[in-house]
Tab-separated table of C-alpha atoms and ligand atoms in Angstrom:
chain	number	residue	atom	x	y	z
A	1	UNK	CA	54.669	-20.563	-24.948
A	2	UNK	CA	51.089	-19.443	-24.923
A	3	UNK	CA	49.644	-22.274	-22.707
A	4	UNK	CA	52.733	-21.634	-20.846
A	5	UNK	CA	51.805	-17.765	-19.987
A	6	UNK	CA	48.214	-18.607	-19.719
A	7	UNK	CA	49.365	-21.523	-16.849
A	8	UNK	CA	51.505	-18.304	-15.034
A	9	UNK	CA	48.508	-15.993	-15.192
A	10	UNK	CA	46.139	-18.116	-13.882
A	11	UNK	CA	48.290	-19.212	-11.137
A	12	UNK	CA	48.333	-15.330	-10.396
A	13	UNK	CA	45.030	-15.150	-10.459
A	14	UNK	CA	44.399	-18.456	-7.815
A	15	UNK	CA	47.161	-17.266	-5.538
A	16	UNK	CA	46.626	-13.460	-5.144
A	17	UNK	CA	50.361	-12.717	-5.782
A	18	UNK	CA	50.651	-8.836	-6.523
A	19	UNK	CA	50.203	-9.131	-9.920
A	20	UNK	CA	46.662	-10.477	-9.789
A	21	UNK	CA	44.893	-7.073	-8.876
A	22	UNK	CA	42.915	-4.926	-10.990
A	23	UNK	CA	43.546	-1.504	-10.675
A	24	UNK	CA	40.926	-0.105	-13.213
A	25	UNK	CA	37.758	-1.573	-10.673
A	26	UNK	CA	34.317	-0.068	-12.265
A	27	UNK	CA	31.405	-0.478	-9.312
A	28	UNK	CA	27.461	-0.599	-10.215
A	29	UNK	CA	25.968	1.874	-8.021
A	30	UNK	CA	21.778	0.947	-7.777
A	31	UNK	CA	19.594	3.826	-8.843
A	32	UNK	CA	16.129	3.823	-6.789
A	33	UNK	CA	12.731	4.955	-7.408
A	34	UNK	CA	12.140	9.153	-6.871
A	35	UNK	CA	9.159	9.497	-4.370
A	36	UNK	CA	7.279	11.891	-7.090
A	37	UNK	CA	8.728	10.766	-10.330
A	38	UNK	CA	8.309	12.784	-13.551
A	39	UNK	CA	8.775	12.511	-17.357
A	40	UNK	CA	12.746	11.330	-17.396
A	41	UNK	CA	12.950	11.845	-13.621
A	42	UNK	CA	12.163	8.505	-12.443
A	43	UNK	CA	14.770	7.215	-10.682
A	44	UNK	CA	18.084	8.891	-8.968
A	45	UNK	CA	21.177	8.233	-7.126
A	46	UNK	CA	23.526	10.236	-4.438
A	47	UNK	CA	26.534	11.776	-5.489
A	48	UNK	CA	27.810	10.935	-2.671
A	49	UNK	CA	28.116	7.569	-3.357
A	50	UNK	CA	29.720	7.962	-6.267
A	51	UNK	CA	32.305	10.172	-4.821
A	52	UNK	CA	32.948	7.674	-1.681
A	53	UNK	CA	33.870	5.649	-4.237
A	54	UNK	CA	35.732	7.661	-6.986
A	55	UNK	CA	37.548	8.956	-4.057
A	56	UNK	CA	39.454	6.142	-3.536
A	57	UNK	CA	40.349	5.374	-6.973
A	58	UNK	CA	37.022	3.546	-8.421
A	59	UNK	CA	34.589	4.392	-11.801
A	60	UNK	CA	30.946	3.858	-11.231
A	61	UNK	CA	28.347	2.591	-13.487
A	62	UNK	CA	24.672	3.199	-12.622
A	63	UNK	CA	22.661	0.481	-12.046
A	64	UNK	CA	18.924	1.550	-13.140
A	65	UNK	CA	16.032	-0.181	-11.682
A	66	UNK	CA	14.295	-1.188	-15.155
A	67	UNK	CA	16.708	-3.365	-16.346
A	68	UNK	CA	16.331	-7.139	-17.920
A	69	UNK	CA	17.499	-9.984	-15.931
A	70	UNK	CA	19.437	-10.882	-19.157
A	71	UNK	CA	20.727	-6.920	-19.065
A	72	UNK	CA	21.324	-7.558	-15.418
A	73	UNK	CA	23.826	-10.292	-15.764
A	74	UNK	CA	25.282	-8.942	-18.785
A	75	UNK	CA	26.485	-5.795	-16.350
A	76	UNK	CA	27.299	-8.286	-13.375
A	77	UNK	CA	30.336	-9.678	-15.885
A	78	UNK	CA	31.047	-5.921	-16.449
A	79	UNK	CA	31.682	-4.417	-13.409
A	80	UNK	CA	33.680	-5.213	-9.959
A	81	UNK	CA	31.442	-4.584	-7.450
A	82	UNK	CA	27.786	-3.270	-6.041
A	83	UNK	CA	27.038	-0.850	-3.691
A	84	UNK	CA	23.331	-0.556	-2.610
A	85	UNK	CA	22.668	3.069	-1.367
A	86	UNK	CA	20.651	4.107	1.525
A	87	UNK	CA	17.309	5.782	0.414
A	88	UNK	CA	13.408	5.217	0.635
A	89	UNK	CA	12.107	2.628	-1.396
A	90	UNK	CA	10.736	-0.952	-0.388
A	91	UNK	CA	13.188	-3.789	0.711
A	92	UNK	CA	10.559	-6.408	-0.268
A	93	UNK	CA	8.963	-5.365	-3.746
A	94	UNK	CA	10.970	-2.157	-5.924
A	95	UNK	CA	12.905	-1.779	-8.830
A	96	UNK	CA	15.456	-1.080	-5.921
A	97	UNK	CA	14.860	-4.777	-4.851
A	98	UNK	CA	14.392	-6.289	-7.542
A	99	UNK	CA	18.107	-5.313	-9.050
A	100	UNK	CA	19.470	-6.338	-5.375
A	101	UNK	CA	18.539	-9.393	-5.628
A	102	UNK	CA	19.552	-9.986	-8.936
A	103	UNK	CA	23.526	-8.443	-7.800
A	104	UNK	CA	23.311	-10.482	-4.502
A	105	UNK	CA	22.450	-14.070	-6.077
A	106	UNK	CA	24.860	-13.369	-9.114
A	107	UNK	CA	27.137	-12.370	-6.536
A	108	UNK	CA	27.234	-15.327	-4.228
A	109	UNK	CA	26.804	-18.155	-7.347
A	110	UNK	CA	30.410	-16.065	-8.587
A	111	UNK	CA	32.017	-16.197	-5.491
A	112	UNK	CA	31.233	-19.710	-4.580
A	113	UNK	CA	32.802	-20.439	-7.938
A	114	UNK	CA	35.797	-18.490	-6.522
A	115	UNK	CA	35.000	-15.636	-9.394
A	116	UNK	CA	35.146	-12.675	-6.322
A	117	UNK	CA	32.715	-10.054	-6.175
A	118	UNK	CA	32.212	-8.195	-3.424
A	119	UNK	CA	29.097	-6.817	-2.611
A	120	UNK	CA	27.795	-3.066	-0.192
A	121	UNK	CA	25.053	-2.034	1.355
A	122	UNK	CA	24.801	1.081	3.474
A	123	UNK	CA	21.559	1.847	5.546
A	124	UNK	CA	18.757	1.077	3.435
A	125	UNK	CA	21.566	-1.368	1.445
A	126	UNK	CA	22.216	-3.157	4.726
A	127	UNK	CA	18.673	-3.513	5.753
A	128	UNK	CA	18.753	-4.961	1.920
A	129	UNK	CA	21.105	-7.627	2.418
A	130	UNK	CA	19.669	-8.580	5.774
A	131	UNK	CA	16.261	-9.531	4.168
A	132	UNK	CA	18.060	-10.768	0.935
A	133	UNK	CA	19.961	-13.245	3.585
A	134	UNK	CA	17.263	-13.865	5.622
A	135	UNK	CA	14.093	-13.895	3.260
A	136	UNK	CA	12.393	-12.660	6.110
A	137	UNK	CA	11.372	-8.847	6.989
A	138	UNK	CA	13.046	-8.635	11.169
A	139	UNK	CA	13.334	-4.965	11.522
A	140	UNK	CA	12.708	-3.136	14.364
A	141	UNK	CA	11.500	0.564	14.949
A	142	UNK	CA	14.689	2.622	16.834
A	143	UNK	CA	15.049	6.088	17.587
A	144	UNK	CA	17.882	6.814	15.157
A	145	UNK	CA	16.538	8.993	12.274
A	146	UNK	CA	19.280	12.099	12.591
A	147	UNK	CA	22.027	11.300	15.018
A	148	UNK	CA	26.044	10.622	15.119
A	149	UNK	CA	27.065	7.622	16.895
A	150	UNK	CA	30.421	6.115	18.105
A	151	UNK	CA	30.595	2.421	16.853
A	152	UNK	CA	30.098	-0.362	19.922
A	153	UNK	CA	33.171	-2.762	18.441
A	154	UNK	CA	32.474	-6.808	19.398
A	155	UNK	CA	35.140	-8.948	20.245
A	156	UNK	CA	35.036	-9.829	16.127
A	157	UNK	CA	36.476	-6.780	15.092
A	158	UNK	CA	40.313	-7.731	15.630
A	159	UNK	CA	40.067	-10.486	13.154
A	160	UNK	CA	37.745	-8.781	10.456
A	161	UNK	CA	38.918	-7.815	7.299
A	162	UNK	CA	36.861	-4.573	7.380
A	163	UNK	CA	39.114	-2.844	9.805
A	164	UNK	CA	42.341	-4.909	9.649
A	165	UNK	CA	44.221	-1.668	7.792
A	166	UNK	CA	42.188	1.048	9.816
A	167	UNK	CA	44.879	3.098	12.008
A	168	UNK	CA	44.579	1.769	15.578
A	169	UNK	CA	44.023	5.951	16.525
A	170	UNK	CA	40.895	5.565	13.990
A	171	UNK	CA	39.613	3.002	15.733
A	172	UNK	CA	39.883	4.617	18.980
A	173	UNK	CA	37.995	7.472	17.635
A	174	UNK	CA	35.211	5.488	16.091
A	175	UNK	CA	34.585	3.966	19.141
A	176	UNK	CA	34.611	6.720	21.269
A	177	UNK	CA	33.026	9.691	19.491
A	178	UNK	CA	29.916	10.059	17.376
A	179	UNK	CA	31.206	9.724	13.908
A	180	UNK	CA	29.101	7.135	12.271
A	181	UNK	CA	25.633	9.252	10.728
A	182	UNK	CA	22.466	7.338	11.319
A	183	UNK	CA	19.536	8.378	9.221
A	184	UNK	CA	17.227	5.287	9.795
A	185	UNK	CA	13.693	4.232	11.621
A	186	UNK	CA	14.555	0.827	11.128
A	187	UNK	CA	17.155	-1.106	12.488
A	188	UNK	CA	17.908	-5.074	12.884
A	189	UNK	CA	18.357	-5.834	16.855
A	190	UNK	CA	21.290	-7.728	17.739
A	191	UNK	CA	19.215	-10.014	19.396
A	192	UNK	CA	17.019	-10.891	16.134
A	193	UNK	CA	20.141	-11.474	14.084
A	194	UNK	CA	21.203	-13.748	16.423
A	195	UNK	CA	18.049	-15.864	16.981
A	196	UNK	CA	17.964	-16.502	13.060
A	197	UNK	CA	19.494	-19.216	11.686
A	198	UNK	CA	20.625	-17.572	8.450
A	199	UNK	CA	21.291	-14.449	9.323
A	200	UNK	CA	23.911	-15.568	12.539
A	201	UNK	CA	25.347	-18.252	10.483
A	202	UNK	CA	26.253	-15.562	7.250
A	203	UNK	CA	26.920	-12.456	9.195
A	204	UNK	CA	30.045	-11.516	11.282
A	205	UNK	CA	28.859	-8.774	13.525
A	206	UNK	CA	31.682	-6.188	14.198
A	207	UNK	CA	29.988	-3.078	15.897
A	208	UNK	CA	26.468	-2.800	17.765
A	209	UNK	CA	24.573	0.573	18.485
A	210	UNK	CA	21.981	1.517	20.892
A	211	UNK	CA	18.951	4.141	20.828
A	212	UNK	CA	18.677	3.681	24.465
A	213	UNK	CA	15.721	0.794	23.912
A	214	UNK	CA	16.998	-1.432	21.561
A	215	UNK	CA	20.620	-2.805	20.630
A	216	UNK	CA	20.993	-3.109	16.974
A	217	UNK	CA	23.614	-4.334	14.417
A	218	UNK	CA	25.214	-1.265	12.656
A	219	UNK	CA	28.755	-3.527	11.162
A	220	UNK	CA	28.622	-6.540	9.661
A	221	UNK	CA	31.387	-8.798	7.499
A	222	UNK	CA	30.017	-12.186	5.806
A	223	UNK	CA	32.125	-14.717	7.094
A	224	UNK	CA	32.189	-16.647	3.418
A	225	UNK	CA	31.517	-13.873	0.945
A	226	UNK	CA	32.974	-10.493	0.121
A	227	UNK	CA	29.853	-9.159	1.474
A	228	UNK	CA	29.579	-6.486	3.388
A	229	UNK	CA	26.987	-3.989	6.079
A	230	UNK	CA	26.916	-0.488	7.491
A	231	UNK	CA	23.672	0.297	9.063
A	232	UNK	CA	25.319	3.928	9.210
A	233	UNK	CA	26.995	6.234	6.382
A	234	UNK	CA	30.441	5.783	5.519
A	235	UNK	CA	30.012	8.493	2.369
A	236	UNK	CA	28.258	11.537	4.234
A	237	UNK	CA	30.651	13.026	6.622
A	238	UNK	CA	32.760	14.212	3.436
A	239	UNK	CA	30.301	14.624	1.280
A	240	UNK	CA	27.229	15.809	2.473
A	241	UNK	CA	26.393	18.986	4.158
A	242	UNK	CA	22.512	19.737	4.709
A	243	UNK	CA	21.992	18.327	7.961
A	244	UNK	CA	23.636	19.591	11.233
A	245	UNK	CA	24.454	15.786	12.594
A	246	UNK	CA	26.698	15.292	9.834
A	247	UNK	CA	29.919	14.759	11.578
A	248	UNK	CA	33.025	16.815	9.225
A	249	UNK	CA	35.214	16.235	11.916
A	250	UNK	CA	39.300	14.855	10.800
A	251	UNK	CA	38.545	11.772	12.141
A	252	UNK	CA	34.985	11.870	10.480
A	253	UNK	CA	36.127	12.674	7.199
A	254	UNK	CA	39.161	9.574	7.564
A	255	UNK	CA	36.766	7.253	8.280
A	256	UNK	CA	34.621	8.108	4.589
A	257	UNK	CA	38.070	7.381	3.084
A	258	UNK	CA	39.207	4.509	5.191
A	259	UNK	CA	35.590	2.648	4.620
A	260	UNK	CA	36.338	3.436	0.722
A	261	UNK	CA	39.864	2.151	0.455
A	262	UNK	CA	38.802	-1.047	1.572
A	263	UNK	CA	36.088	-1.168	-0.450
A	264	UNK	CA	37.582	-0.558	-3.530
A	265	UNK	CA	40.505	-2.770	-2.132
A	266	UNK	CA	37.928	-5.673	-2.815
A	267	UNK	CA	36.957	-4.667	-6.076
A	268	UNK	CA	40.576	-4.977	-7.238
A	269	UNK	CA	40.440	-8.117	-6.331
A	270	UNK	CA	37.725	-8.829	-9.192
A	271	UNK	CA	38.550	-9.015	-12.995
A	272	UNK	CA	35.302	-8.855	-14.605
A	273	UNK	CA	35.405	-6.315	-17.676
A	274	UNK	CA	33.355	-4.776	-20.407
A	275	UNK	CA	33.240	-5.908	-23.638
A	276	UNK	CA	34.862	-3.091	-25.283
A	277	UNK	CA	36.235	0.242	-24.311
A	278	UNK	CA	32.804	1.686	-26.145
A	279	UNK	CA	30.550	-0.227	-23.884
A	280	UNK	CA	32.355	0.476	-21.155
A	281	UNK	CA	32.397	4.640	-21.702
A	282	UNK	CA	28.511	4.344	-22.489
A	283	UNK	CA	27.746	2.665	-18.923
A	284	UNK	CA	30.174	5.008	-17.015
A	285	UNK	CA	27.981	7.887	-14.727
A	286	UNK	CA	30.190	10.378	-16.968
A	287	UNK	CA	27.585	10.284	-19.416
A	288	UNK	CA	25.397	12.006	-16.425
A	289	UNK	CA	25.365	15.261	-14.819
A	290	UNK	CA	24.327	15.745	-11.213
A	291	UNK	CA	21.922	18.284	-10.182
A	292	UNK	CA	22.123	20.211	-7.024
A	293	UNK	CA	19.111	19.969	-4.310
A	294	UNK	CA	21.055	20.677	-1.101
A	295	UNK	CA	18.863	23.412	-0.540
A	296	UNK	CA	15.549	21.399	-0.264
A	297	UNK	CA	17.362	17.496	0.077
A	298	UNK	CA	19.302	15.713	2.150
A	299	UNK	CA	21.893	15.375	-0.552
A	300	UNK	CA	24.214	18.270	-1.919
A	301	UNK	CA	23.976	16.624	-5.639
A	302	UNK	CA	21.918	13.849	-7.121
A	303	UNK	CA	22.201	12.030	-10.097
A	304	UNK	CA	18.269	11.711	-11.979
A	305	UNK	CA	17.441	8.849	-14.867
B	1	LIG	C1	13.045	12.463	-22.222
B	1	LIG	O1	14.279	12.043	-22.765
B	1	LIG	C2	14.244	11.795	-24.141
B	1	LIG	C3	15.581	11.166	-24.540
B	1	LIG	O2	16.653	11.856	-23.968
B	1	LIG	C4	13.924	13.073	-24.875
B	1	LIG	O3	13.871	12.841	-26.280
B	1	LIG	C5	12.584	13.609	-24.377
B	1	LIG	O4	12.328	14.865	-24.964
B	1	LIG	C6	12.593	13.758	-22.873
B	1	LIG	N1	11.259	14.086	-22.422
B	1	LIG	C7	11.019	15.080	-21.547
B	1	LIG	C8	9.580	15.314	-21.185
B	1	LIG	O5	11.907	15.794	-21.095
B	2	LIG	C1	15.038	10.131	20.418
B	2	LIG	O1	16.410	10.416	20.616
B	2	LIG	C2	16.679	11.795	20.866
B	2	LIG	C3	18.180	11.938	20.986
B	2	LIG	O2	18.776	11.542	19.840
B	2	LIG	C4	15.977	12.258	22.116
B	2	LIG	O3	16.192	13.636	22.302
B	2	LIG	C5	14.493	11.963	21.997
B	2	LIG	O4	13.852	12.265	23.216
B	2	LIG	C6	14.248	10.506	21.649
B	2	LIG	N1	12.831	10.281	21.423
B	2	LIG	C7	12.162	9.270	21.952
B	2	LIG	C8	10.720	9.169	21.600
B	2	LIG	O5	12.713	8.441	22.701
B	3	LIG	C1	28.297	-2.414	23.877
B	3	LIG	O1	27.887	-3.757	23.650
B	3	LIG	C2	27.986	-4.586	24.787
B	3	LIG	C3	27.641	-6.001	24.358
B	3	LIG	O2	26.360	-6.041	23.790
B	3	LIG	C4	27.066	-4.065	25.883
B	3	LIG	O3	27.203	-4.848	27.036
B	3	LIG	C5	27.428	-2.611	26.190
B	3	LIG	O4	26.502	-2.084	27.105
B	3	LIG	C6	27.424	-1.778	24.926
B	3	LIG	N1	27.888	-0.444	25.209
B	3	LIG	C7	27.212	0.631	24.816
B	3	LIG	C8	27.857	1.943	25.144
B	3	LIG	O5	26.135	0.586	24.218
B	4	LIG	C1	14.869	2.531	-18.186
B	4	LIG	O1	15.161	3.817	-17.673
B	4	LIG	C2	16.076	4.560	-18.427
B	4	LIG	C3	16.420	5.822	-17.672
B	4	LIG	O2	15.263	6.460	-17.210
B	4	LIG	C4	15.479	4.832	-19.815
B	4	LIG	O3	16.409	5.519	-20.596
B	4	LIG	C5	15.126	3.489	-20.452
B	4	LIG	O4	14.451	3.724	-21.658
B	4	LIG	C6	14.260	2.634	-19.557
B	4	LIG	N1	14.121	1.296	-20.130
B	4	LIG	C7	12.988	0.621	-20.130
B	4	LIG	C8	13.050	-0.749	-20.729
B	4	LIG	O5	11.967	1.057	-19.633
């Protein structure tokens, strides 16, 4: 009878059916270095990230930067996701970096043994995963540091899985006023992603931008991975408030919680879990309190380890 209900559930589990989702999904958020760190203070995270994501029905864990590699992959079978933030810190040699790497090659071993993990990276994140792919450091300087863009959709788009459930009025919207926040003087031209080997061969591109000198990548899908780009900010136009280019717009504030539904949507699809409910309350960013710095940040709250 057991072998019998084990042989059901892990037919669930291989085919998808309804039954095989996890509705209690728990995503590692990275922490990154603070520029001028101080006793306890070395390290923080957005809240907005964490409320993109609680918003649409996910707990966090932080990820801190200090971790073991044996600590690392301990969490990795914990949690359902990783999202790397946008922020300030080094692509090629951080705390930041080093974690990211650690996520991302845990992340694509798992899924190639069909063990699904999806993986985020917004702004500095994407830039992340775009040397983590590539090994190779291909940015570009663009004049995008403070400015709402609509998204340039490729042909790609109608058969991603980003923005299969987005409402076809969304979509319009995206691509026709400036709701995607770029805060970034670094980009990865279209054309550079497409002259490397790795990067074409990995990446789906499903939106483009343009500063009015370069065209750069600002959407991208893996095509064999649960891994996935914005070179723009998904979580600010609900959450954050200190800069006037935020766009709060309806169809601003939808697209935060449209990016986050599917988001979380992959996490569900993961069933990695803590060892007990104690562990699990101990990592949870509960145990945390943001702080606010609106006045003298770019973020309304952050979270500081
Ligand atoms: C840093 O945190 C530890 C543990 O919470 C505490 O014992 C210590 O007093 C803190 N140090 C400072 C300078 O706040
Ligand atoms: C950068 O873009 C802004 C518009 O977003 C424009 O006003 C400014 O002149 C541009 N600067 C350069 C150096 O091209
Ligand atoms: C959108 O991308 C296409 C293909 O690269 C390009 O031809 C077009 O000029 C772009 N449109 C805008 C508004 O940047
Ligand atoms: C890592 O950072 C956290 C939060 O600042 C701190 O509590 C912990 O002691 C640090 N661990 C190591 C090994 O440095």
């Amino acid at each position: 009878m057991f072998s019998l209900l084990l042989f059901i559930s892990l037919i669930n589990l291989l085919f998808c059916s309804p039954a095989a989702r996890n509705d209690e999904p728990i995503i590692g958020v990275l922490a990154q270095e603070v520029f001028s760190p101080k006793p306890n203070q070395t390290a923080y995270i957005a809240a907005s990230y964490v409320k993109f994501l609680e918003a649409a029905g996910a707990r966090v864990v932080p990820v801190m930067i200090n971790m073991t590699m044996e600590e690392y992959k301990t969490l990795f079978s914990s949690i359902n996701g990783v999202l790397y933030p946008g922020g300030g810190v080094s692509i090629i040699s951080s705390g930041y970096q080093r974690a990211a790497k650690a996520f991302y090659d845990l992340a694509i071993e798992a899924n190639k043994r069909g063990d699904y993990f999806p993986v985020w990276g917004t702004c500095l994140g994407f830039e992340q995963l775009m040397y983590l792919t590539s090994g190779k450091s291909l940015l570009s300087f663009t004049n995008t540091s403070g400015i709402a863009l609509p998204l340039n959709f490729t042909e790609d788009v109608k058969g991603s899985r980003m923005f299969k459930a987005f409402p076809p009025e969304l979509m319009r919207a995206l691509s026709s006023e400036p709701l995607t926040e770029n805060s970034h003087h670094w980009s990865l031209a279209t054309l550079a992603l497409y002259t490397n080997e790795e990067l074409k061969s990995f990446y789906r591109v499903l939106s483009t931008n343009n500063d009015g000198n370069v065209e750069f990548v600002s959407t991208v899908e893996a095509y064999n991975y649960p891994i996935y780009g914005t070179q723009w900010h998904p979580e600010k136009n609900a959450f954050e408030w200190s800069r006037p280019y935020i766009p709060h717009s309806p169809s601003a504030v939808r697209t935060t919680f449209h990016m986050a539904e599917f988001f979380v949507g992959e996490a569900r699809k993961n069933f990695h879990k803590f060892p007990s409910k104690e562990e699990e309350d101990k990592a949870l960013i509960y145990n945390y309190n943001p702080v606010y710095t609106g006045a003298e940040s770019a973020f309304e709250q952050i979270y500081l380890f």
